[in-house]
mmCIF file of C-alpha atoms in Angstrom:
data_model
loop_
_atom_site.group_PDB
_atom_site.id
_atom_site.type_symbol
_atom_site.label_atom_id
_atom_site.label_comp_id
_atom_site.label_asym_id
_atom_site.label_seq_id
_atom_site.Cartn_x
_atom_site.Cartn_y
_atom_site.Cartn_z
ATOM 1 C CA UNK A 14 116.622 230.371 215.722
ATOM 2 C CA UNK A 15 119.987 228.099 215.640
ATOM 3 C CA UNK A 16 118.288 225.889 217.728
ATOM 4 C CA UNK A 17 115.801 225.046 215.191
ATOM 5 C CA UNK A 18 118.227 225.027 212.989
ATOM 6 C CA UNK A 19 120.523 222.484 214.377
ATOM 7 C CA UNK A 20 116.957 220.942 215.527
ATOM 8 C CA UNK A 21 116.177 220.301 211.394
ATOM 9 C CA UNK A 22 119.609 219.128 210.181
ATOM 10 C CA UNK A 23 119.677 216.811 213.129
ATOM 11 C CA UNK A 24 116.293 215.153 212.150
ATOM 12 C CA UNK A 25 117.752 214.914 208.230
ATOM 13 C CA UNK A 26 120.951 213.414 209.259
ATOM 14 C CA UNK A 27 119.321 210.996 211.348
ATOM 15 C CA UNK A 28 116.939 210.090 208.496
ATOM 16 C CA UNK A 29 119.792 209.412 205.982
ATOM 17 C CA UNK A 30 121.646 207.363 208.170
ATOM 18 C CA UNK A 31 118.669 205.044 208.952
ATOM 19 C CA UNK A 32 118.051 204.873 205.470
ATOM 20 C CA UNK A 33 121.808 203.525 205.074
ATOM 21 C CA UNK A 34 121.471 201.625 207.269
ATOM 22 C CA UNK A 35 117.965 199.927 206.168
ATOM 23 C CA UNK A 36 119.466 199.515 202.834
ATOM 24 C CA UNK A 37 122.511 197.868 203.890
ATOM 25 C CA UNK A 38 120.384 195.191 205.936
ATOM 26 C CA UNK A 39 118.276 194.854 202.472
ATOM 27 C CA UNK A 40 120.946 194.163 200.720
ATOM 28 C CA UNK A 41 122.523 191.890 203.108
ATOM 29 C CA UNK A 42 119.055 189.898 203.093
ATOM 30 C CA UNK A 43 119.190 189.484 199.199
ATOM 31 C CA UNK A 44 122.502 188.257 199.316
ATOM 32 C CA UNK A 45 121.509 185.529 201.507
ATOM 33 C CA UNK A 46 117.999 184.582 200.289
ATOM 34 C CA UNK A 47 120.142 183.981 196.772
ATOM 35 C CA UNK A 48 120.478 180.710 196.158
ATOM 36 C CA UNK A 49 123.612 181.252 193.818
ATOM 37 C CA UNK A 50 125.758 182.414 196.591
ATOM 38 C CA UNK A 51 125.739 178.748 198.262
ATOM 39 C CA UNK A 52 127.352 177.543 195.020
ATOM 40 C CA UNK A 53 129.530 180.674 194.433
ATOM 41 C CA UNK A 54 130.745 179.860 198.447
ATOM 42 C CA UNK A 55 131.302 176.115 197.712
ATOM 43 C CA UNK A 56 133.107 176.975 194.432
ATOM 44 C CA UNK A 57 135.316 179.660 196.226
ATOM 45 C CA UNK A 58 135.773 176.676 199.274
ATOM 46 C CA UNK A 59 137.340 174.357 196.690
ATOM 47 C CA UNK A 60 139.451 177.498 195.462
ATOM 48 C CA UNK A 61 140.992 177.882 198.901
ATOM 49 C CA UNK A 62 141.110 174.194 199.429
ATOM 50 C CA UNK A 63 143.030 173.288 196.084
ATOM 51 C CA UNK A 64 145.235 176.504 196.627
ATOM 52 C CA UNK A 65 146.033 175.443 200.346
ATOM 53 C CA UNK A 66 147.006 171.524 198.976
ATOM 54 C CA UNK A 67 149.704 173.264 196.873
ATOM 55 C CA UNK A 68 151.516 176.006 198.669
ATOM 56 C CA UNK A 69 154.232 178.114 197.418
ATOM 57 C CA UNK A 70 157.785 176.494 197.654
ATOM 58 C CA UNK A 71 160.553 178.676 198.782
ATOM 59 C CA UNK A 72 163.724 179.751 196.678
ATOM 60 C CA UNK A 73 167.240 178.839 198.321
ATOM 61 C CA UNK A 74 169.788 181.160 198.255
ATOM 62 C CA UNK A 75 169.485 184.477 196.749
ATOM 63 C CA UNK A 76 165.785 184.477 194.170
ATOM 64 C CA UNK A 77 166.099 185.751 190.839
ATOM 65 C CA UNK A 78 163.424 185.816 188.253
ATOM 66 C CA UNK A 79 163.769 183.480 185.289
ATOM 67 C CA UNK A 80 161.768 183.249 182.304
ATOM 68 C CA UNK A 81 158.155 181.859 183.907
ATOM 69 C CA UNK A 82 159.922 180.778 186.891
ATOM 70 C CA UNK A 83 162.715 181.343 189.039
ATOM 71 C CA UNK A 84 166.345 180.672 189.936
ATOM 72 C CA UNK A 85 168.168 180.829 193.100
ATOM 73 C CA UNK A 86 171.767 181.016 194.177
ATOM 74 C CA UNK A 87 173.685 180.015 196.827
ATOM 75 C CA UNK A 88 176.903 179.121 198.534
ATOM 76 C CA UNK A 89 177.130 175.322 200.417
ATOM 77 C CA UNK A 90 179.967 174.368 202.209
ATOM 78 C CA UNK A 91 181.906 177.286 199.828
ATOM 79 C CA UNK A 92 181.033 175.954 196.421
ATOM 80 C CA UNK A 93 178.428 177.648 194.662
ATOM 81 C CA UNK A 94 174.581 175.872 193.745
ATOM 82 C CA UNK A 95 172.644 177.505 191.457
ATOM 83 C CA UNK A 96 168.361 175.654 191.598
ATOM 84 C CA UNK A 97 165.699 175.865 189.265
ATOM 85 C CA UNK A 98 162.618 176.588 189.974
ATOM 86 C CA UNK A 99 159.032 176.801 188.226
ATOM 87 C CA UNK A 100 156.485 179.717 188.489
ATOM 88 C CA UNK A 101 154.981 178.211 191.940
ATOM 89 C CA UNK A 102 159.102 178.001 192.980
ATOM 90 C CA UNK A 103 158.742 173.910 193.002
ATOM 91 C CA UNK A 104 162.384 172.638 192.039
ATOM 92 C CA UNK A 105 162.593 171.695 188.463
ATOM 93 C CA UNK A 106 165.334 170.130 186.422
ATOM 94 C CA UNK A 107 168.017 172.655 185.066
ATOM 95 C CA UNK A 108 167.430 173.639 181.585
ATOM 96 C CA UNK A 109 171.074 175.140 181.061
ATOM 97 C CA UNK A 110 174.028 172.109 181.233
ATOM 98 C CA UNK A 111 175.999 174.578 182.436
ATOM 99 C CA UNK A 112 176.611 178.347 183.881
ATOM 100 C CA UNK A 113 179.774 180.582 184.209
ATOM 101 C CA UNK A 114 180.200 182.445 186.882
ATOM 102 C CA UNK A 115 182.516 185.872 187.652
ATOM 103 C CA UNK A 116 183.201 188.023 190.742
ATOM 104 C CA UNK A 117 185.424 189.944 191.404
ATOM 105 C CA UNK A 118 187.902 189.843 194.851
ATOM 106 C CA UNK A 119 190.011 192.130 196.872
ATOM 107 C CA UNK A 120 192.903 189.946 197.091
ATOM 108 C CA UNK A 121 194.540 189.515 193.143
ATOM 109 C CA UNK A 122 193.577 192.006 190.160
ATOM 110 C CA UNK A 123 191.669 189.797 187.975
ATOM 111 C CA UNK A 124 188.087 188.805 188.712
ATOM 112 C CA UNK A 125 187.371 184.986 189.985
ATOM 113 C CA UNK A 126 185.879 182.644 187.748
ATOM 114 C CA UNK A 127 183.782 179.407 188.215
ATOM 115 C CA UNK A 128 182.154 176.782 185.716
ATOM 116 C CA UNK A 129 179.178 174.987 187.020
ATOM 117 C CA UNK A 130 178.207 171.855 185.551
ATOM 118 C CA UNK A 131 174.805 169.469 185.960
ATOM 119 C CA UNK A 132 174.692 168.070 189.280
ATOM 120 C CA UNK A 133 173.952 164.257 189.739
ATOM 121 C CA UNK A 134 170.576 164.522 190.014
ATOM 122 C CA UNK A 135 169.974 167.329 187.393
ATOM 123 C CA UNK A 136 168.121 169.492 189.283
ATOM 124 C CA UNK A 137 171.268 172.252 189.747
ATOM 125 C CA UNK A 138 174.602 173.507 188.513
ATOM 126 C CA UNK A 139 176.809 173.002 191.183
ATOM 127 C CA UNK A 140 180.517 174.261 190.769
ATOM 128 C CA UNK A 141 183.841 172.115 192.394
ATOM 129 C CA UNK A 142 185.393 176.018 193.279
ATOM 130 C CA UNK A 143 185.708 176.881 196.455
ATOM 131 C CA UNK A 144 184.589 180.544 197.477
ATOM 132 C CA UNK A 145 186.987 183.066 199.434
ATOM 133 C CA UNK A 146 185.058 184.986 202.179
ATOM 134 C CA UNK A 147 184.369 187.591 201.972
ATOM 135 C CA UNK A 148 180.792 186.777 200.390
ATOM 136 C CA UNK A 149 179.774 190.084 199.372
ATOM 137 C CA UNK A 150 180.246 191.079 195.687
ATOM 138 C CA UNK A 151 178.606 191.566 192.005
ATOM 139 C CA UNK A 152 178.071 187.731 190.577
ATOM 140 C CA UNK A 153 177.939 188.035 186.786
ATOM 141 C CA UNK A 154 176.030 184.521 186.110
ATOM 142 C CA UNK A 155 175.685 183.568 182.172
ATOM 143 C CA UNK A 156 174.106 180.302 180.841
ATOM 144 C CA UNK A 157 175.975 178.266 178.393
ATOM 145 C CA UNK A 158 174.086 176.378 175.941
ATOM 146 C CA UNK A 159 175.145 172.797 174.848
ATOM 147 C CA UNK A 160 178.794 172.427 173.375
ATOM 148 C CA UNK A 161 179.522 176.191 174.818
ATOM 149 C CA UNK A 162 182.965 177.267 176.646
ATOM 150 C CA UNK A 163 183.411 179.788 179.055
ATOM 151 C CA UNK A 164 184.667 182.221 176.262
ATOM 152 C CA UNK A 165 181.820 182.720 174.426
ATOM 153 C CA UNK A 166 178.312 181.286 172.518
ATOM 154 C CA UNK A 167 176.697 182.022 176.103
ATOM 155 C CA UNK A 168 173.218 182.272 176.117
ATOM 156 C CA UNK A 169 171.254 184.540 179.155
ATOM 157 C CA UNK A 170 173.396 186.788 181.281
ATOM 158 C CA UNK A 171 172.338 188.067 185.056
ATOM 159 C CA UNK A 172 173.935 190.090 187.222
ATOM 160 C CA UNK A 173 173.536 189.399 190.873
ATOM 161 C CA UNK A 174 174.458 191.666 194.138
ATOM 162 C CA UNK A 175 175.782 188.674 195.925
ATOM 163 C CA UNK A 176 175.065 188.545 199.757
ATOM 164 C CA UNK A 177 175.783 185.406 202.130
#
């Protein structure tokens, strides 16, 4: 008796899965026989075409989202560069004249501070400081607006773990 049993189920399974499997190949056979799917596949070509003409740009320095886009920060030669960058991280002019920057050091009590001003091609803030190693601490970074000092009438504030 559990030989006709297994004898039965065996038969059903195997009757479902060809079924699957015919219906798979049916549907498979629509999709091509469509004549929309040519159009759908050229439109989706040009998709992958356009988005492999524009790749995505990489951030220098440390990335930090900003507004639709993005800014990065980073230390050349010891001074510190802060870059703007747009949503597909292509370098864009700096929107901020100018940034103050704070971290704080091992060697005196009071934190380390840093203006940066518009660079000469206006694409980043870069400051005239040079850094201390080590280069590993909290960077509080806030935007000045036009006419602003380092005291106050800051705009946008970030805080940054600072690695380098």
């Amino acid at each position: 008796m559990k030989l006709r049993a297994f004898r039965h189920r065996f038969i059903v399974f195997s009757a479902v899965a060809l079924l699957a499997v015919r219906l798979v190949a049916a549907v498979e056979g629509d999709v091509k026989k469509n004549p929309v799917a040519p159009a759908t596949k050229a439109a989706a070509d040009e998709a992958a075409k356009k988005k492999a003409e524009e790749p995505m740009g990489k951030v220098e320095g440390i990335e930090v989202k900003y507004g639709s886009g993005y800014f990065g920060i980073e230390l050349l030669a010891g001074n510190f560069k802060l870059t703007f960058y747009d949503a597909k991280r292509k370098v864009i002019p700096a929107p901020m004249p100018r940034a103050a920057l704070r971290w704080p050091v091992n060697y005196r009590p009071a934190d380390e501070r840093t203006v940066l001003n518009l660079s000469e091609d206006g694409k980043a803030l870069t400051s005239a400081k040079v850094v201390k190693p080590p280069y590993l601490f909290k960077l509080f970074i806030t935007f000045l607006a036009e006419g602003a000092d380092e005291a106050g009438g800051g705009g946008e504030s970030f805080t940054v773990d600072f690695r380098s």
